[in-house]
Amino acid sequence: MAAEGEYESILCVKPDVNVYRIPPRASNRSYRAADWKLENPDWSGRMRITAKGKVAFIKLEDKVSGELFAQAPVQEYPGISVETVSDSSRYFVLRIQDDNGRSAFIGVGFGDRGDAFDFNVALQDHFKWVKQETEFSKSAQLGDSGPKLDLGFKEGQTITLNIGQGKKRDKPRPQGSGGFGLLPPPPGGKIAPPPLSGSSNHNIVPQTDGMATGCLLELDTSNSNTVVQSNPSSDLWGDFSAPASENKK
């Protein structure tokens, strides 16, 4: 039966259901609705299917007052608590039970096939959930009984963490003879020589050992200008006439 403290949920409610007294089953053959007095039901009311824990309850109640007429506790489906008949899908056999534990079998029927279908599906869905819960509980018990992985530290065991120790090392730059960093030459290129200062067309001849003083300038053959050297013995300022006093002598 259901355990105390569990809440009761409603699975299905059908407002019209008929109840029949059925003759005892003489053999092992299934029940037949044709053997009942279908034209004269013994009771009419509503059906309410509830669940408390894993047990479902089929309750037959008065339509107006809601007074309980009978109820059938169902612990499995299909089973002895709910049986189908062989000649119709709208009729079932219920095993009802009172508070003293006495039980009896009655027949119930729905006027609409849709109500009978909903009644059948509500019980199937509930016990499908019961089966899943049972399998889950078994899996949990097997998991608890199996070996567990111990990830705790043993007595005296320690670990060392190096946090923030790794630093990026920069590559040393090549330095020249003066200690200053020089950029490397472009790949596949040559360094152009620095431009010469001055715009003169003359070539400077360096001083040689055989010369006493001064330097000689070699004229550029492409230059049309010619340097004319004057006679060192001639007067720099030109020829001047003698004073008049000397001429009188």
CSV table of C-alpha atoms in Angstrom, one decimal:
chain,number,residue,atom,x,y,z
A,1,MET,CA,0.0,0.0,0.0
A,2,ALA,CA,1.0,3.6,-0.2
A,3,ALA,CA,3.3,5.0,2.5
A,4,GLU,CA,2.2,7.7,4.8
A,5,GLY,CA,3.3,11.3,4.1
A,6,GLU,CA,3.1,10.9,0.3
A,7,TYR,CA,0.9,13.3,-1.6
A,8,GLU,CA,-2.0,12.1,-3.7
A,9,SER,CA,-2.2,13.1,-7.4
A,10,ILE,CA,-5.2,12.8,-9.8
A,11,LEU,CA,-4.5,10.9,-12.9
A,12,CYS,CA,-7.9,10.9,-14.6
A,13,VAL,CA,-11.5,11.8,-14.0
A,14,LYS,CA,-14.5,10.5,-16.0
A,15,PRO,CA,-18.0,11.9,-15.1
A,16,ASP,CA,-20.1,8.9,-16.4
A,17,VAL,CA,-19.5,5.3,-15.5
A,18,ASN,CA,-21.8,2.4,-15.0
A,19,VAL,CA,-21.4,-0.4,-12.5
A,20,TYR,CA,-22.7,-4.0,-12.9
A,21,ARG,CA,-22.9,-7.0,-10.7
A,22,ILE,CA,-21.3,-9.9,-12.5
A,23,PRO,CA,-21.7,-13.6,-12.1
A,24,PRO,CA,-18.8,-15.6,-10.6
A,25,ARG,CA,-16.4,-16.9,-13.2
A,26,ALA,CA,-17.0,-20.7,-13.5
A,27,SER,CA,-13.8,-21.5,-15.4
A,28,ASN,CA,-10.5,-19.9,-16.4
A,29,ARG,CA,-12.0,-18.3,-19.5
A,30,SER,CA,-12.0,-14.5,-19.6
A,31,TYR,CA,-15.0,-12.3,-18.7
A,32,ARG,CA,-17.6,-11.4,-21.3
A,33,ALA,CA,-19.7,-8.2,-21.0
A,34,ALA,CA,-22.5,-10.0,-22.9
A,35,ASP,CA,-23.2,-12.0,-19.7
A,36,TRP,CA,-24.1,-8.8,-17.8
A,37,LYS,CA,-27.3,-6.9,-17.7
A,38,LEU,CA,-26.0,-4.0,-19.7
A,39,GLU,CA,-29.4,-2.4,-20.1
A,40,ASN,CA,-29.9,-2.1,-16.3
A,41,PRO,CA,-26.7,-0.9,-14.5
A,42,ASP,CA,-26.7,-1.4,-10.7
A,43,TRP,CA,-25.1,2.0,-10.1
A,44,SER,CA,-24.0,5.1,-12.0
A,45,GLY,CA,-21.6,7.8,-11.0
A,46,ARG,CA,-18.2,9.2,-11.8
A,47,MET,CA,-14.8,7.6,-11.7
A,48,ARG,CA,-11.7,9.3,-10.3
A,49,ILE,CA,-8.2,7.7,-10.7
A,50,THR,CA,-5.6,8.9,-8.2
A,51,ALA,CA,-2.1,7.8,-7.3
A,52,LYS,CA,-0.3,7.9,-4.0
A,53,GLY,CA,3.3,6.7,-4.3
A,54,LYS,CA,3.4,3.7,-6.5
A,55,VAL,CA,-0.2,2.6,-5.9
A,56,ALA,CA,-3.1,3.8,-8.0
A,57,PHE,CA,-6.7,4.0,-6.7
A,58,ILE,CA,-9.8,3.7,-8.9
A,59,LYS,CA,-12.5,5.5,-6.9
A,60,LEU,CA,-16.2,5.3,-7.8
A,61,GLU,CA,-18.0,8.4,-6.4
A,62,ASP,CA,-21.4,10.0,-6.4
A,63,LYS,CA,-21.7,12.7,-9.1
A,64,VAL,CA,-23.3,15.3,-6.8
A,65,SER,CA,-22.0,14.8,-3.3
A,66,GLY,CA,-18.7,13.1,-4.1
A,67,GLU,CA,-19.4,10.3,-1.6
A,68,LEU,CA,-17.2,7.2,-2.1
A,69,PHE,CA,-19.2,4.2,-3.3
A,70,ALA,CA,-16.2,1.8,-3.8
A,71,GLN,CA,-12.5,1.9,-4.6
A,72,ALA,CA,-10.1,-0.6,-6.1
A,73,PRO,CA,-6.4,-0.3,-5.2
A,74,VAL,CA,-4.1,-1.1,-8.1
A,75,GLN,CA,-0.5,-2.2,-7.5
A,76,GLU,CA,0.2,-3.4,-11.1
A,77,TYR,CA,-1.4,-3.1,-14.5
A,78,PRO,CA,-2.4,-5.3,-16.2
A,79,GLY,CA,-3.1,-7.5,-13.2
A,80,ILE,CA,-5.8,-9.0,-11.1
A,81,SER,CA,-7.1,-5.6,-9.9
A,82,VAL,CA,-8.1,-4.5,-13.4
A,83,GLU,CA,-9.1,-7.0,-16.1
A,84,THR,CA,-10.4,-6.5,-19.6
A,85,VAL,CA,-13.3,-8.4,-21.1
A,86,SER,CA,-13.0,-10.5,-24.3
A,87,ASP,CA,-15.9,-9.1,-26.2
A,88,SER,CA,-15.7,-5.3,-25.8
A,89,SER,CA,-13.1,-2.5,-25.2
A,90,ARG,CA,-15.5,-0.3,-23.1
A,91,TYR,CA,-15.9,-2.7,-20.2
A,92,PHE,CA,-13.6,-3.8,-17.4
A,93,VAL,CA,-13.7,-6.0,-14.3
A,94,LEU,CA,-12.4,-4.3,-11.0
A,95,ARG,CA,-11.6,-5.9,-7.7
A,96,ILE,CA,-12.9,-3.5,-5.1
A,97,GLN,CA,-11.7,-3.6,-1.5
A,98,ASP,CA,-13.1,-2.1,1.7
A,99,ASP,CA,-11.2,-0.8,4.8
A,100,ASN,CA,-11.4,-4.3,6.4
A,101,GLY,CA,-9.6,-5.9,3.5
A,102,ARG,CA,-12.7,-7.7,2.1
A,103,SER,CA,-12.8,-7.7,-1.7
A,104,ALA,CA,-15.3,-8.3,-4.5
A,105,PHE,CA,-15.4,-8.2,-8.3
A,106,ILE,CA,-17.7,-5.8,-10.2
A,107,GLY,CA,-18.0,-4.8,-13.8
A,108,VAL,CA,-17.7,-1.2,-15.0
A,109,GLY,CA,-18.4,0.2,-18.4
A,110,PHE,CA,-18.1,3.5,-20.3
A,111,GLY,CA,-20.7,4.9,-22.8
A,112,ASP,CA,-17.9,6.3,-25.0
A,113,ARG,CA,-14.9,4.5,-26.3
A,114,GLY,CA,-12.7,7.6,-25.8
A,115,ASP,CA,-13.4,7.5,-22.0
A,116,ALA,CA,-12.4,3.8,-22.0
A,117,PHE,CA,-9.2,4.7,-23.9
A,118,ASP,CA,-8.3,7.5,-21.4
A,119,PHE,CA,-8.9,5.1,-18.5
A,120,ASN,CA,-6.5,2.5,-20.0
A,121,VAL,CA,-3.8,5.1,-20.9
A,122,ALA,CA,-3.9,6.7,-17.4
A,123,LEU,CA,-3.1,3.4,-15.7
A,124,GLN,CA,-0.4,2.5,-18.3
A,125,ASP,CA,1.4,5.8,-17.9
A,126,HIS,CA,1.4,5.6,-14.1
A,127,PHE,CA,2.9,2.1,-14.0
A,128,LYS,CA,5.4,2.9,-16.7
A,129,TRP,CA,6.7,5.7,-14.4
A,130,VAL,CA,6.7,3.1,-11.5
A,131,LYS,CA,8.9,0.8,-13.6
A,132,GLN,CA,11.3,3.6,-14.4
A,133,GLU,CA,11.6,4.6,-10.7
A,134,THR,CA,12.3,1.0,-9.7
A,135,GLU,CA,15.0,0.6,-12.3
A,136,PHE,CA,16.6,3.9,-11.2
A,137,SER,CA,16.6,2.9,-7.6
A,138,LYS,CA,18.3,-0.4,-8.5
A,139,SER,CA,20.9,1.4,-10.5
A,140,ALA,CA,21.6,3.8,-7.7
A,141,GLN,CA,22.0,0.9,-5.2
A,142,LEU,CA,24.4,-0.9,-7.6
A,143,GLY,CA,26.4,2.3,-7.9
A,144,ASP,CA,26.7,2.7,-4.2
A,145,SER,CA,27.8,-0.9,-3.6
A,146,GLY,CA,30.5,-0.8,-6.2
A,147,PRO,CA,34.1,0.4,-5.6
A,148,LYS,CA,34.6,4.1,-5.1
A,149,LEU,CA,37.5,6.1,-6.5
A,150,ASP,CA,39.4,7.7,-3.6
A,151,LEU,CA,40.7,11.1,-4.7
A,152,GLY,CA,41.7,12.3,-1.2
A,153,PHE,CA,45.2,13.0,-0.1
A,154,LYS,CA,47.0,10.3,1.9
A,155,GLU,CA,48.4,11.2,5.3
A,156,GLY,CA,51.6,13.3,4.8
A,157,GLN,CA,51.1,13.7,1.1
A,158,THR,CA,51.6,17.2,-0.3
A,159,ILE,CA,51.6,18.9,-3.7
A,160,THR,CA,53.6,21.9,-5.0
A,161,LEU,CA,52.0,24.5,-7.3
A,162,ASN,CA,54.2,26.8,-9.4
A,163,ILE,CA,52.0,29.9,-10.1
A,164,GLY,CA,53.4,32.8,-12.0
A,165,GLN,CA,56.9,31.4,-12.5
A,166,GLY,CA,56.9,31.1,-16.2
A,167,LYS,CA,58.2,34.3,-17.9
A,168,LYS,CA,58.7,35.1,-21.6
A,169,ARG,CA,62.3,35.4,-22.5
A,170,ASP,CA,63.3,38.0,-25.0
A,171,LYS,CA,65.8,37.2,-27.6
A,172,PRO,CA,69.1,39.3,-27.3
A,173,ARG,CA,69.5,41.9,-30.0
A,174,PRO,CA,72.8,42.0,-31.9
A,175,GLN,CA,75.1,44.9,-30.9
A,176,GLY,CA,77.7,46.8,-32.9
A,177,SER,CA,81.3,47.5,-31.7
A,178,GLY,CA,80.1,50.8,-30.1
A,179,GLY,CA,77.6,49.0,-27.9
A,180,PHE,CA,74.5,50.3,-29.7
A,181,GLY,CA,72.0,48.1,-31.2
A,182,LEU,CA,72.0,48.0,-35.0
A,183,LEU,CA,69.2,46.8,-37.2
A,184,PRO,CA,70.1,43.9,-39.4
A,185,PRO,CA,70.4,44.5,-43.2
A,186,PRO,CA,67.4,43.8,-45.3
A,187,PRO,CA,67.4,40.3,-46.8
A,188,GLY,CA,69.0,40.0,-50.2
A,189,GLY,CA,69.9,43.8,-50.3
A,190,LYS,CA,73.1,45.8,-50.2
A,191,ILE,CA,73.9,48.9,-48.1
A,192,ALA,CA,74.3,51.9,-50.4
A,193,PRO,CA,77.4,54.1,-49.7
A,194,PRO,CA,76.8,57.6,-48.2
A,195,PRO,CA,76.6,60.4,-50.8
A,196,LEU,CA,79.7,62.6,-51.3
A,197,SER,CA,79.6,66.1,-49.9
A,198,GLY,CA,79.9,69.0,-52.3
A,199,SER,CA,78.8,69.3,-56.0
A,200,SER,CA,82.2,70.1,-57.6
A,201,ASN,CA,83.2,68.4,-60.8
A,202,HIS,CA,86.8,68.3,-59.8
A,203,ASN,CA,88.6,65.3,-58.5
A,204,ILE,CA,90.8,65.7,-55.6
A,205,VAL,CA,94.2,64.1,-56.0
A,206,PRO,CA,95.7,63.0,-52.7
A,207,GLN,CA,99.2,64.2,-51.7
A,208,THR,CA,102.1,61.9,-52.6
A,209,ASP,CA,105.5,61.5,-51.1
A,210,GLY,CA,107.5,62.9,-54.1
A,211,MET,CA,105.9,66.4,-53.8
A,212,ALA,CA,107.5,69.1,-51.7
A,213,THR,CA,104.6,71.4,-51.1
A,214,GLY,CA,101.0,72.0,-52.2
A,215,CYS,CA,98.8,69.9,-54.3
A,216,LEU,CA,98.0,69.7,-57.9
A,217,LEU,CA,94.5,69.8,-59.1
A,218,GLU,CA,93.7,67.7,-62.1
A,219,LEU,CA,91.0,69.2,-64.2
A,220,ASP,CA,88.0,67.3,-65.1
A,221,THR,CA,88.0,66.4,-68.8
A,222,SER,CA,84.3,66.9,-68.9
A,223,ASN,CA,84.6,70.5,-67.6
A,224,SER,CA,85.1,73.2,-70.2
A,225,ASN,CA,86.8,75.6,-67.8
A,226,THR,CA,90.6,75.9,-68.0
A,227,VAL,CA,92.8,77.1,-65.2
A,228,VAL,CA,95.7,79.3,-66.6
A,229,GLN,CA,98.7,79.6,-64.3
A,230,SER,CA,100.5,83.1,-64.5
A,231,ASN,CA,104.2,83.6,-64.6
A,232,PRO,CA,105.4,83.8,-61.1
A,233,SER,CA,108.0,86.3,-62.2
A,234,SER,CA,105.5,88.8,-63.6
A,235,ASP,CA,103.9,91.4,-61.4
A,236,LEU,CA,100.6,90.4,-59.9
A,237,TRP,CA,99.1,93.8,-60.6
A,238,GLY,CA,100.4,94.2,-64.2
A,239,ASP,CA,103.1,96.5,-65.8
A,240,PHE,CA,103.5,100.0,-64.3
A,241,SER,CA,105.5,102.8,-65.8
A,242,ALA,CA,108.5,104.3,-63.9
A,243,PRO,CA,108.1,107.5,-61.9
A,244,ALA,CA,108.7,110.8,-63.7
A,245,SER,CA,111.8,111.7,-61.6
A,246,GLU,CA,113.6,108.7,-62.9
A,247,ASN,CA,112.9,109.6,-66.5
A,248,LYS,CA,114.4,113.0,-66.1
A,249,LYS,CA,117.7,111.4,-65.0
